[in-house]
Amino acid sequence: GAGVSQSPRYKVAKRGQDVALRCDPISGHVSLFWYQQALGQGPEFLTYFQNEAQLDKSGLPSDRFFAERPEGSVSTLKIQRTQQEDSAVYLCASSLEGQGVYQYFGPGTRLLVL
Amino acid sequence: SQELEQSPQSLIVQEGKNLTINCTSSKTLYGLYWYKQKYGEGLIFLMMLQKGGEEKSHEKITAKLDEKKQQSSLHITASQPSHAGIYLCGADLNFGNEKLTFGTGTRLTIIP
């Protein structure tokens, strides 16, 4: 399809386990964003890439969270030593470069940490 | 406290009725985006507003941004079951930064 895809759609992890979430943006989209959405809340910004450069990671909640986009296309969000408070939906979005362009969102990965 | 306040948090409306959802900020909204989300799905883009006083419509949905660019409203006319879902306003609160700050959302239920 032509939209943003994410995998896996659902992930159950035991506390302390490492997880990796993948995002395939729309082809040609320069900007890529990761958001975290807790139950009943709006998405909260985690980090932002322009091509392969991570320009803003101010929203990453701890050093257990790490994101990369090595070739400026696919991105991976990694969470090390998962905790129960990491349970949330992780949304990826991509957009063309610049102001005034809207972000296309993927379906999200629902992470449950037991 | 939330930088972007949405009201109401939930809304139950009879099919065919009109409704309004509000989004308010204490900061200037350099770009205001309305999205719709259904449970278990991503966000679907509805409309984008950038200029003070701007108003846009698509089918039965109208969005407005006030002159001061601190408040936006989303109005649905003659609501239908397909309008049910969670409506989220997202804003660029820091000019030159592309990241969005979102409100907590408004859950809309349409009663047949």
Short mmCIF file of N, CA, C and O in Angstrom, two decimals, chain A:
data_model
loop_
_atom_site.label_atom_id
_atom_site.label_comp_id
_atom_site.label_asym_id
_atom_site.label_seq_id
_atom_site.Cartn_x
_atom_site.Cartn_y
_atom_site.Cartn_z
N GLY A 1 0.83 -1.22 0.00
CA GLY A 1 0.00 0.00 0.00
C GLY A 1 0.85 1.25 0.00
O GLY A 1 2.05 1.20 0.19
N ALA A 2 0.21 2.39 -0.13
CA ALA A 2 0.94 3.64 -0.25
C ALA A 2 1.07 4.37 1.06
O ALA A 2 1.69 5.43 1.10
N GLY A 3 0.50 3.83 2.14
CA GLY A 3 0.52 4.55 3.40
C GLY A 3 1.70 4.18 4.26
O GLY A 3 2.61 3.44 3.85
N VAL A 4 1.72 4.71 5.49
CA VAL A 4 2.75 4.39 6.47
C VAL A 4 2.40 3.03 7.07
O VAL A 4 1.25 2.81 7.46
N SER A 5 3.36 2.14 7.11
CA SER A 5 3.10 0.83 7.72
C SER A 5 3.99 0.64 8.95
O SER A 5 5.10 1.17 9.01
N GLN A 6 3.45 -0.10 9.91
CA GLN A 6 4.19 -0.37 11.14
C GLN A 6 4.08 -1.86 11.47
O GLN A 6 3.07 -2.49 11.20
N SER A 7 5.15 -2.37 12.06
CA SER A 7 5.12 -3.76 12.49
C SER A 7 5.96 -3.94 13.74
O SER A 7 6.95 -3.20 13.94
N PRO A 8 5.59 -4.86 14.63
CA PRO A 8 4.33 -5.60 14.55
C PRO A 8 3.16 -4.72 14.92
O PRO A 8 3.34 -3.61 15.43
N ARG A 9 1.95 -5.15 14.69
CA ARG A 9 0.78 -4.37 15.10
C ARG A 9 0.54 -4.53 16.60
O ARG A 9 0.06 -3.62 17.26
N TYR A 10 0.86 -5.68 17.12
CA TYR A 10 0.69 -5.95 18.55
C TYR A 10 1.95 -6.64 19.07
O TYR A 10 2.53 -7.48 18.38
N LYS A 11 2.33 -6.26 20.29
CA LYS A 11 3.50 -6.87 20.89
C LYS A 11 3.27 -7.01 22.38
O LYS A 11 2.93 -6.04 23.06
N VAL A 12 3.43 -8.23 22.87
CA VAL A 12 3.37 -8.47 24.31
C VAL A 12 4.77 -8.81 24.75
O VAL A 12 5.41 -9.70 24.18
N ALA A 13 5.26 -8.11 25.75
CA ALA A 13 6.61 -8.33 26.24
C ALA A 13 6.59 -8.53 27.75
O ALA A 13 5.75 -7.96 28.45
N LYS A 14 7.51 -9.34 28.20
CA LYS A 14 7.68 -9.49 29.65
C LYS A 14 8.55 -8.34 30.14
O LYS A 14 9.47 -7.90 29.42
N ARG A 15 8.28 -7.88 31.33
CA ARG A 15 9.07 -6.79 31.89
C ARG A 15 10.56 -7.15 31.86
O ARG A 15 10.93 -8.27 32.24
N GLY A 16 11.34 -6.23 31.38
CA GLY A 16 12.77 -6.47 31.28
C GLY A 16 13.25 -6.89 29.90
O GLY A 16 14.45 -6.86 29.60
N GLN A 17 12.28 -7.25 29.06
CA GLN A 17 12.61 -7.67 27.69
C GLN A 17 12.89 -6.45 26.82
O GLN A 17 12.37 -5.36 27.07
N ASP A 18 13.71 -6.62 25.79
CA ASP A 18 13.93 -5.57 24.80
C ASP A 18 12.95 -5.77 23.64
O ASP A 18 12.64 -6.90 23.26
N VAL A 19 12.45 -4.66 23.08
CA VAL A 19 11.56 -4.75 21.92
C VAL A 19 12.04 -3.79 20.83
O VAL A 19 12.70 -2.79 21.12
N ALA A 20 11.69 -4.11 19.60
CA ALA A 20 12.02 -3.26 18.45
C ALA A 20 10.77 -3.08 17.61
O ALA A 20 10.13 -4.06 17.21
N LEU A 21 10.42 -1.85 17.35
CA LEU A 21 9.23 -1.52 16.58
C LEU A 21 9.67 -0.87 15.27
O LEU A 21 10.51 0.03 15.26
N ARG A 22 9.04 -1.32 14.19
CA ARG A 22 9.48 -0.86 12.86
C ARG A 22 8.46 0.06 12.22
O ARG A 22 7.24 -0.13 12.39
N CYS A 23 8.97 1.03 11.47
CA CYS A 23 8.10 1.95 10.73
C CYS A 23 8.61 2.08 9.30
O CYS A 23 9.79 2.38 9.08
N ASP A 24 7.71 1.86 8.35
CA ASP A 24 8.01 2.09 6.93
C ASP A 24 7.24 3.33 6.49
O ASP A 24 6.01 3.28 6.33
N PRO A 25 7.91 4.44 6.28
CA PRO A 25 7.21 5.68 5.91
C PRO A 25 6.78 5.65 4.45
O PRO A 25 7.15 4.74 3.70
N ILE A 26 6.02 6.65 4.06
CA ILE A 26 5.65 6.80 2.67
C ILE A 26 6.90 7.14 1.86
O ILE A 26 7.72 7.97 2.29
N SER A 27 7.04 6.49 0.72
CA SER A 27 8.23 6.69 -0.10
C SER A 27 8.39 8.17 -0.47
O SER A 27 7.44 8.82 -0.91
N GLY A 28 9.60 8.67 -0.24
CA GLY A 28 9.87 10.07 -0.59
C GLY A 28 9.64 11.04 0.55
O GLY A 28 9.98 12.22 0.44
N HIS A 29 9.06 10.59 1.64
CA HIS A 29 8.84 11.47 2.78
C HIS A 29 10.14 11.65 3.55
O HIS A 29 10.74 10.69 4.02
N VAL A 30 10.53 12.89 3.71
CA VAL A 30 11.80 13.22 4.34
C VAL A 30 11.70 13.14 5.87
O VAL A 30 12.60 12.69 6.54
N SER A 31 10.58 13.59 6.39
CA SER A 31 10.42 13.69 7.85
C SER A 31 9.72 12.46 8.41
O SER A 31 8.77 11.95 7.80
N LEU A 32 10.20 12.00 9.55
CA LEU A 32 9.60 10.85 10.21
C LEU A 32 9.52 11.13 11.71
O LEU A 32 10.48 11.63 12.31
N PHE A 33 8.37 10.81 12.29
CA PHE A 33 8.10 11.11 13.69
C PHE A 33 7.66 9.85 14.42
O PHE A 33 6.97 9.00 13.85
N TRP A 34 8.02 9.78 15.68
CA TRP A 34 7.49 8.74 16.58
C TRP A 34 6.72 9.44 17.70
O TRP A 34 7.20 10.42 18.28
N TYR A 35 5.54 8.89 18.00
CA TYR A 35 4.71 9.38 19.09
C TYR A 35 4.32 8.20 19.97
O TYR A 35 4.20 7.07 19.50
N GLN A 36 4.06 8.50 21.23
CA GLN A 36 3.57 7.50 22.18
C GLN A 36 2.17 7.91 22.62
O GLN A 36 1.95 9.07 22.99
N GLN A 37 1.22 6.99 22.55
CA GLN A 37 -0.15 7.31 22.94
C GLN A 37 -0.60 6.37 24.05
O GLN A 37 -0.81 5.18 23.83
N ALA A 38 -0.74 6.92 25.24
CA ALA A 38 -1.26 6.15 26.37
C ALA A 38 -2.78 6.06 26.24
O ALA A 38 -3.41 6.87 25.54
N LEU A 39 -3.35 5.10 26.94
CA LEU A 39 -4.79 4.86 26.85
C LEU A 39 -5.57 6.10 27.25
O LEU A 39 -5.34 6.68 28.31
N GLY A 40 -6.48 6.54 26.39
CA GLY A 40 -7.32 7.68 26.71
C GLY A 40 -6.65 9.04 26.57
O GLY A 40 -7.23 10.05 26.96
N GLN A 41 -5.44 9.05 26.02
CA GLN A 41 -4.71 10.31 25.87
C GLN A 41 -4.41 10.59 24.40
O GLN A 41 -4.53 9.70 23.55
N GLY A 42 -3.99 11.80 24.13
CA GLY A 42 -3.53 12.12 22.79
C GLY A 42 -2.09 11.66 22.60
O GLY A 42 -1.40 11.38 23.58
N PRO A 43 -1.64 11.55 21.37
CA PRO A 43 -0.25 11.15 21.13
C PRO A 43 0.72 12.17 21.71
O PRO A 43 0.45 13.37 21.69
N GLU A 44 1.85 11.68 22.21
CA GLU A 44 2.90 12.56 22.71
C GLU A 44 4.17 12.32 21.90
O GLU A 44 4.59 11.18 21.69
N PHE A 45 4.80 13.41 21.52
CA PHE A 45 5.98 13.36 20.69
C PHE A 45 7.14 12.65 21.38
O PHE A 45 7.41 12.89 22.56
N LEU A 46 7.81 11.79 20.63
CA LEU A 46 9.01 11.14 21.14
C LEU A 46 10.26 11.66 20.45
O LEU A 46 11.18 12.18 21.08
N THR A 47 10.29 11.52 19.11
CA THR A 47 11.50 11.89 18.39
C THR A 47 11.18 12.15 16.92
O THR A 47 10.12 11.76 16.42
N TYR A 48 12.10 12.84 16.23
CA TYR A 48 11.88 13.29 14.86
C TYR A 48 13.15 13.16 14.05
O TYR A 48 14.24 13.49 14.53
N PHE A 49 13.02 12.66 12.84
CA PHE A 49 14.12 12.52 11.90
C PHE A 49 13.85 13.33 10.65
O PHE A 49 12.72 13.41 10.17
N GLN A 50 14.91 13.88 10.13
CA GLN A 50 14.86 14.45 8.79
C GLN A 50 15.91 13.67 8.00
O GLN A 50 17.11 13.78 8.27
N ASN A 51 15.43 12.87 7.05
CA ASN A 51 16.29 11.87 6.41
C ASN A 51 16.89 10.98 7.50
O ASN A 51 16.16 10.49 8.34
N GLU A 52 18.19 10.82 7.54
CA GLU A 52 18.77 9.93 8.55
C GLU A 52 19.17 10.66 9.83
O GLU A 52 19.56 10.04 10.81
N ALA A 53 19.03 11.98 9.81
CA ALA A 53 19.46 12.77 10.96
C ALA A 53 18.33 12.87 12.00
O ALA A 53 17.21 13.27 11.68
N GLN A 54 18.67 12.53 13.23
CA GLN A 54 17.71 12.66 14.32
C GLN A 54 17.81 14.07 14.87
O GLN A 54 18.74 14.40 15.62
N LEU A 55 16.86 14.93 14.50
CA LEU A 55 16.95 16.35 14.84
C LEU A 55 16.39 16.69 16.21
O LEU A 55 16.72 17.74 16.77
N ASP A 56 15.52 15.85 16.72
CA ASP A 56 14.90 16.15 18.00
C ASP A 56 14.57 14.83 18.68
O ASP A 56 13.84 14.02 18.12
N LYS A 57 15.12 14.64 19.86
CA LYS A 57 14.78 13.43 20.63
C LYS A 57 14.36 13.82 22.04
O LYS A 57 14.48 13.04 22.98
N SER A 58 13.87 15.04 22.15
CA SER A 58 13.52 15.59 23.46
C SER A 58 12.38 14.86 24.14
O SER A 58 12.22 14.94 25.35
N GLY A 59 11.56 14.14 23.39
CA GLY A 59 10.41 13.46 23.98
C GLY A 59 10.69 12.04 24.45
O GLY A 59 9.83 11.43 25.09
N LEU A 60 11.86 11.51 24.17
CA LEU A 60 12.17 10.15 24.62
C LEU A 60 12.20 10.14 26.14
O LEU A 60 12.94 10.91 26.75
N PRO A 61 11.40 9.27 26.77
CA PRO A 61 11.22 9.34 28.22
C PRO A 61 12.44 8.92 29.04
O PRO A 61 12.56 9.33 30.19
N SER A 62 13.29 8.10 28.49
CA SER A 62 14.48 7.68 29.25
C SER A 62 15.53 7.16 28.27
O SER A 62 15.26 7.02 27.07
N ASP A 63 16.70 6.87 28.81
CA ASP A 63 17.77 6.36 27.94
C ASP A 63 17.52 4.91 27.54
O ASP A 63 18.34 4.31 26.82
N ARG A 64 16.39 4.35 27.97
CA ARG A 64 16.05 3.00 27.50
C ARG A 64 15.44 3.03 26.10
O ARG A 64 15.32 2.01 25.44
N PHE A 65 15.04 4.23 25.69
CA PHE A 65 14.42 4.41 24.38
C PHE A 65 15.46 4.90 23.38
O PHE A 65 16.20 5.86 23.66
N PHE A 66 15.48 4.26 22.23
CA PHE A 66 16.46 4.60 21.21
C PHE A 66 15.80 4.47 19.84
O PHE A 66 15.09 3.49 19.59
N ALA A 67 16.01 5.44 18.97
CA ALA A 67 15.44 5.36 17.63
C ALA A 67 16.52 5.59 16.60
O ALA A 67 17.49 6.32 16.84
N GLU A 68 16.35 4.95 15.46
CA GLU A 68 17.32 5.14 14.37
C GLU A 68 16.62 5.09 13.03
O GLU A 68 15.53 4.50 12.89
N ARG A 69 17.29 5.68 12.06
CA ARG A 69 16.78 5.70 10.67
C ARG A 69 18.03 5.76 9.77
O ARG A 69 18.28 6.76 9.12
N PRO A 70 18.80 4.71 9.76
CA PRO A 70 20.15 4.72 9.19
C PRO A 70 20.24 5.10 7.71
O PRO A 70 21.23 5.70 7.31
N GLU A 71 19.24 4.77 6.92
CA GLU A 71 19.31 5.07 5.49
C GLU A 71 18.27 6.10 5.07
O GLU A 71 18.01 6.28 3.88
N GLY A 72 17.70 6.77 6.06
CA GLY A 72 16.74 7.82 5.75
C GLY A 72 15.40 7.32 5.27
O GLY A 72 14.61 8.10 4.72
N SER A 73 15.12 6.04 5.49
CA SER A 73 13.82 5.52 5.08
C SER A 73 13.17 4.82 6.27
O SER A 73 12.56 5.48 7.11
N VAL A 74 13.34 3.52 6.37
CA VAL A 74 12.76 2.75 7.48
C VAL A 74 13.36 3.22 8.81
O VAL A 74 14.54 3.54 8.90
N SER A 75 12.51 3.24 9.83
CA SER A 75 12.98 3.61 11.16
C SER A 75 12.62 2.52 12.16
O SER A 75 11.62 1.81 11.99
N THR A 76 13.45 2.40 13.18
CA THR A 76 13.20 1.44 14.25
C THR A 76 13.25 2.16 15.59
O THR A 76 14.17 2.94 15.85
N LEU A 77 12.25 1.92 16.40
CA LEU A 77 12.22 2.41 17.78
C LEU A 77 12.51 1.21 18.68
O LEU A 77 11.80 0.20 18.62
N LYS A 78 13.55 1.33 19.46
CA LYS A 78 13.93 0.23 20.34
C LYS A 78 13.72 0.64 21.79
O LYS A 78 14.08 1.76 22.18
N ILE A 79 13.15 -0.25 22.55
CA ILE A 79 12.96 -0.01 23.98
C ILE A 79 13.68 -1.14 24.71
O ILE A 79 13.38 -2.32 24.52
N GLN A 80 14.64 -0.75 25.53
CA GLN A 80 15.40 -1.74 26.28
C GLN A 80 14.81 -1.91 27.68
O GLN A 80 14.26 -0.96 28.25
N ARG A 81 14.91 -3.12 28.19
CA ARG A 81 14.48 -3.42 29.57
C ARG A 81 13.09 -2.82 29.82
O ARG A 81 12.90 -1.98 30.70
N THR A 82 12.12 -3.27 29.04
CA THR A 82 10.78 -2.68 29.10
C THR A 82 10.20 -2.72 30.51
O THR A 82 10.44 -3.66 31.29
N GLN A 83 9.43 -1.67 30.81
CA GLN A 83 8.73 -1.53 32.08
C GLN A 83 7.23 -1.46 31.79
O GLN A 83 6.81 -1.14 30.66
N GLN A 84 6.44 -1.70 32.81
CA GLN A 84 4.99 -1.69 32.62
C GLN A 84 4.49 -0.33 32.12
O GLN A 84 3.56 -0.26 31.32
N GLU A 85 5.14 0.75 32.56
CA GLU A 85 4.70 2.08 32.13
C GLU A 85 5.00 2.35 30.65
O GLU A 85 4.55 3.37 30.11
N ASP A 86 5.72 1.44 30.01
CA ASP A 86 5.98 1.60 28.58
C ASP A 86 4.79 1.11 27.75
O ASP A 86 4.75 1.33 26.53
N SER A 87 3.84 0.45 28.38
CA SER A 87 2.66 -0.04 27.67
C SER A 87 1.89 1.14 27.07
O SER A 87 1.50 2.06 27.79
N ALA A 88 1.71 1.09 25.77
CA ALA A 88 1.08 2.21 25.05
C ALA A 88 1.00 1.82 23.58
O ALA A 88 1.48 0.76 23.17
N VAL A 89 0.37 2.69 22.80
CA VAL A 89 0.42 2.55 21.35
C VAL A 89 1.52 3.47 20.83
O VAL A 89 1.58 4.65 21.20
N TYR A 90 2.38 2.93 20.01
CA TYR A 90 3.48 3.72 19.44
C TYR A 90 3.14 4.00 17.97
O TYR A 90 2.98 3.08 17.17
N LEU A 91 3.00 5.28 17.69
CA LEU A 91 2.58 5.73 16.36
C LEU A 91 3.77 6.31 15.62
O LEU A 91 4.57 7.07 16.17
N CYS A 92 3.85 5.97 14.36
CA CYS A 92 4.85 6.55 13.48
C CYS A 92 4.13 7.42 12.45
O CYS A 92 3.01 7.09 12.02
N ALA A 93 4.72 8.53 12.10
CA ALA A 93 4.14 9.42 11.08
C ALA A 93 5.25 9.90 10.16
O ALA A 93 6.41 9.99 10.55
N SER A 94 4.89 10.18 8.92
CA SER A 94 5.87 10.74 7.99
C SER A 94 5.24 11.90 7.24
O SER A 94 4.01 12.02 7.14
N SER A 95 6.10 12.77 6.75
CA SER A 95 5.60 13.91 5.99
C SER A 95 6.68 14.40 5.03
O SER A 95 7.86 14.06 5.17
N LEU A 96 6.24 15.22 4.09
CA LEU A 96 7.18 15.92 3.24
C LEU A 96 7.88 16.96 4.10
O LEU A 96 7.39 17.32 5.17
N GLU A 97 8.98 17.47 3.64
CA GLU A 97 9.73 18.43 4.43
C GLU A 97 9.06 19.79 4.46
O GLU A 97 8.40 20.18 3.50
N GLY A 98 9.20 20.48 5.59
CA GLY A 98 8.79 21.87 5.63
C GLY A 98 7.60 22.14 6.53
O GLY A 98 6.98 21.23 7.06
N GLN A 99 7.31 23.41 6.66
CA GLN A 99 6.18 23.83 7.48
C GLN A 99 4.88 23.68 6.70
O GLN A 99 4.87 23.69 5.47
N GLY A 100 3.82 23.53 7.45
CA GLY A 100 2.51 23.53 6.81
C GLY A 100 2.20 22.29 6.01
O GLY A 100 1.36 22.32 5.12
N VAL A 101 2.88 21.21 6.33
CA VAL A 101 2.53 19.95 5.67
C VAL A 101 2.05 19.00 6.75
O VAL A 101 2.61 18.94 7.83
N TYR A 102 1.00 18.28 6.44
CA TYR A 102 0.46 17.43 7.49
C TYR A 102 1.15 16.08 7.51
O TYR A 102 1.75 15.66 6.54
N GLN A 103 1.07 15.45 8.66
CA GLN A 103 1.73 14.17 8.89
C GLN A 103 0.75 13.03 8.61
O GLN A 103 -0.41 13.07 9.01
N TYR A 104 1.26 12.01 7.90
CA TYR A 104 0.48 10.80 7.65
C TYR A 104 0.87 9.78 8.72
O TYR A 104 2.05 9.49 8.90
N PHE A 105 -0.13 9.26 9.38
CA PHE A 105 0.13 8.34 10.48
C PHE A 105 -0.05 6.88 10.07
O PHE A 105 -0.92 6.54 9.27
N GLY A 106 0.78 6.03 10.67
CA GLY A 106 0.61 4.59 10.53
C GLY A 106 -0.43 4.08 11.51
O GLY A 106 -0.93 4.85 12.34
N PRO A 107 -0.76 2.79 11.46
CA PRO A 107 -1.80 2.23 12.33
C PRO A 107 -1.34 2.05 13.78
O PRO A 107 -2.16 1.82 14.66
N GLY A 108 -0.04 2.15 14.01
CA GLY A 108 0.47 2.02 15.37
C GLY A 108 0.84 0.60 15.75
O GLY A 108 0.39 -0.38 15.14
N THR A 109 1.71 0.51 16.75
CA THR A 109 2.04 -0.77 17.38
C THR A 109 1.55 -0.69 18.82
O THR A 109 1.95 0.20 19.56
N ARG A 110 0.69 -1.63 19.19
CA ARG A 110 0.17 -1.65 20.56
C ARG A 110 1.09 -2.54 21.39
O ARG A 110 1.16 -3.75 21.18
N LEU A 111 1.79 -1.94 22.33
CA LEU A 111 2.74 -2.66 23.19
C LEU A 111 2.15 -2.87 24.57
O LEU A 111 1.70 -1.92 25.22
N LEU A 112 2.17 -4.10 25.01
CA LEU A 112 1.71 -4.44 26.36
C LEU A 112 2.87 -5.09 27.10
O LEU A 112 3.39 -6.11 26.64
N VAL A 113 3.27 -4.51 28.20
CA VAL A 113 4.36 -5.06 28.99
C VAL A 113 3.78 -5.67 30.26
O VAL A 113 3.11 -4.98 31.05
N LEU A 114 4.02 -6.96 30.42
CA LEU A 114 3.45 -7.67 31.59
C LEU A 114 4.46 -7.81 32.72
O LEU A 114 5.68 -7.82 32.46
#
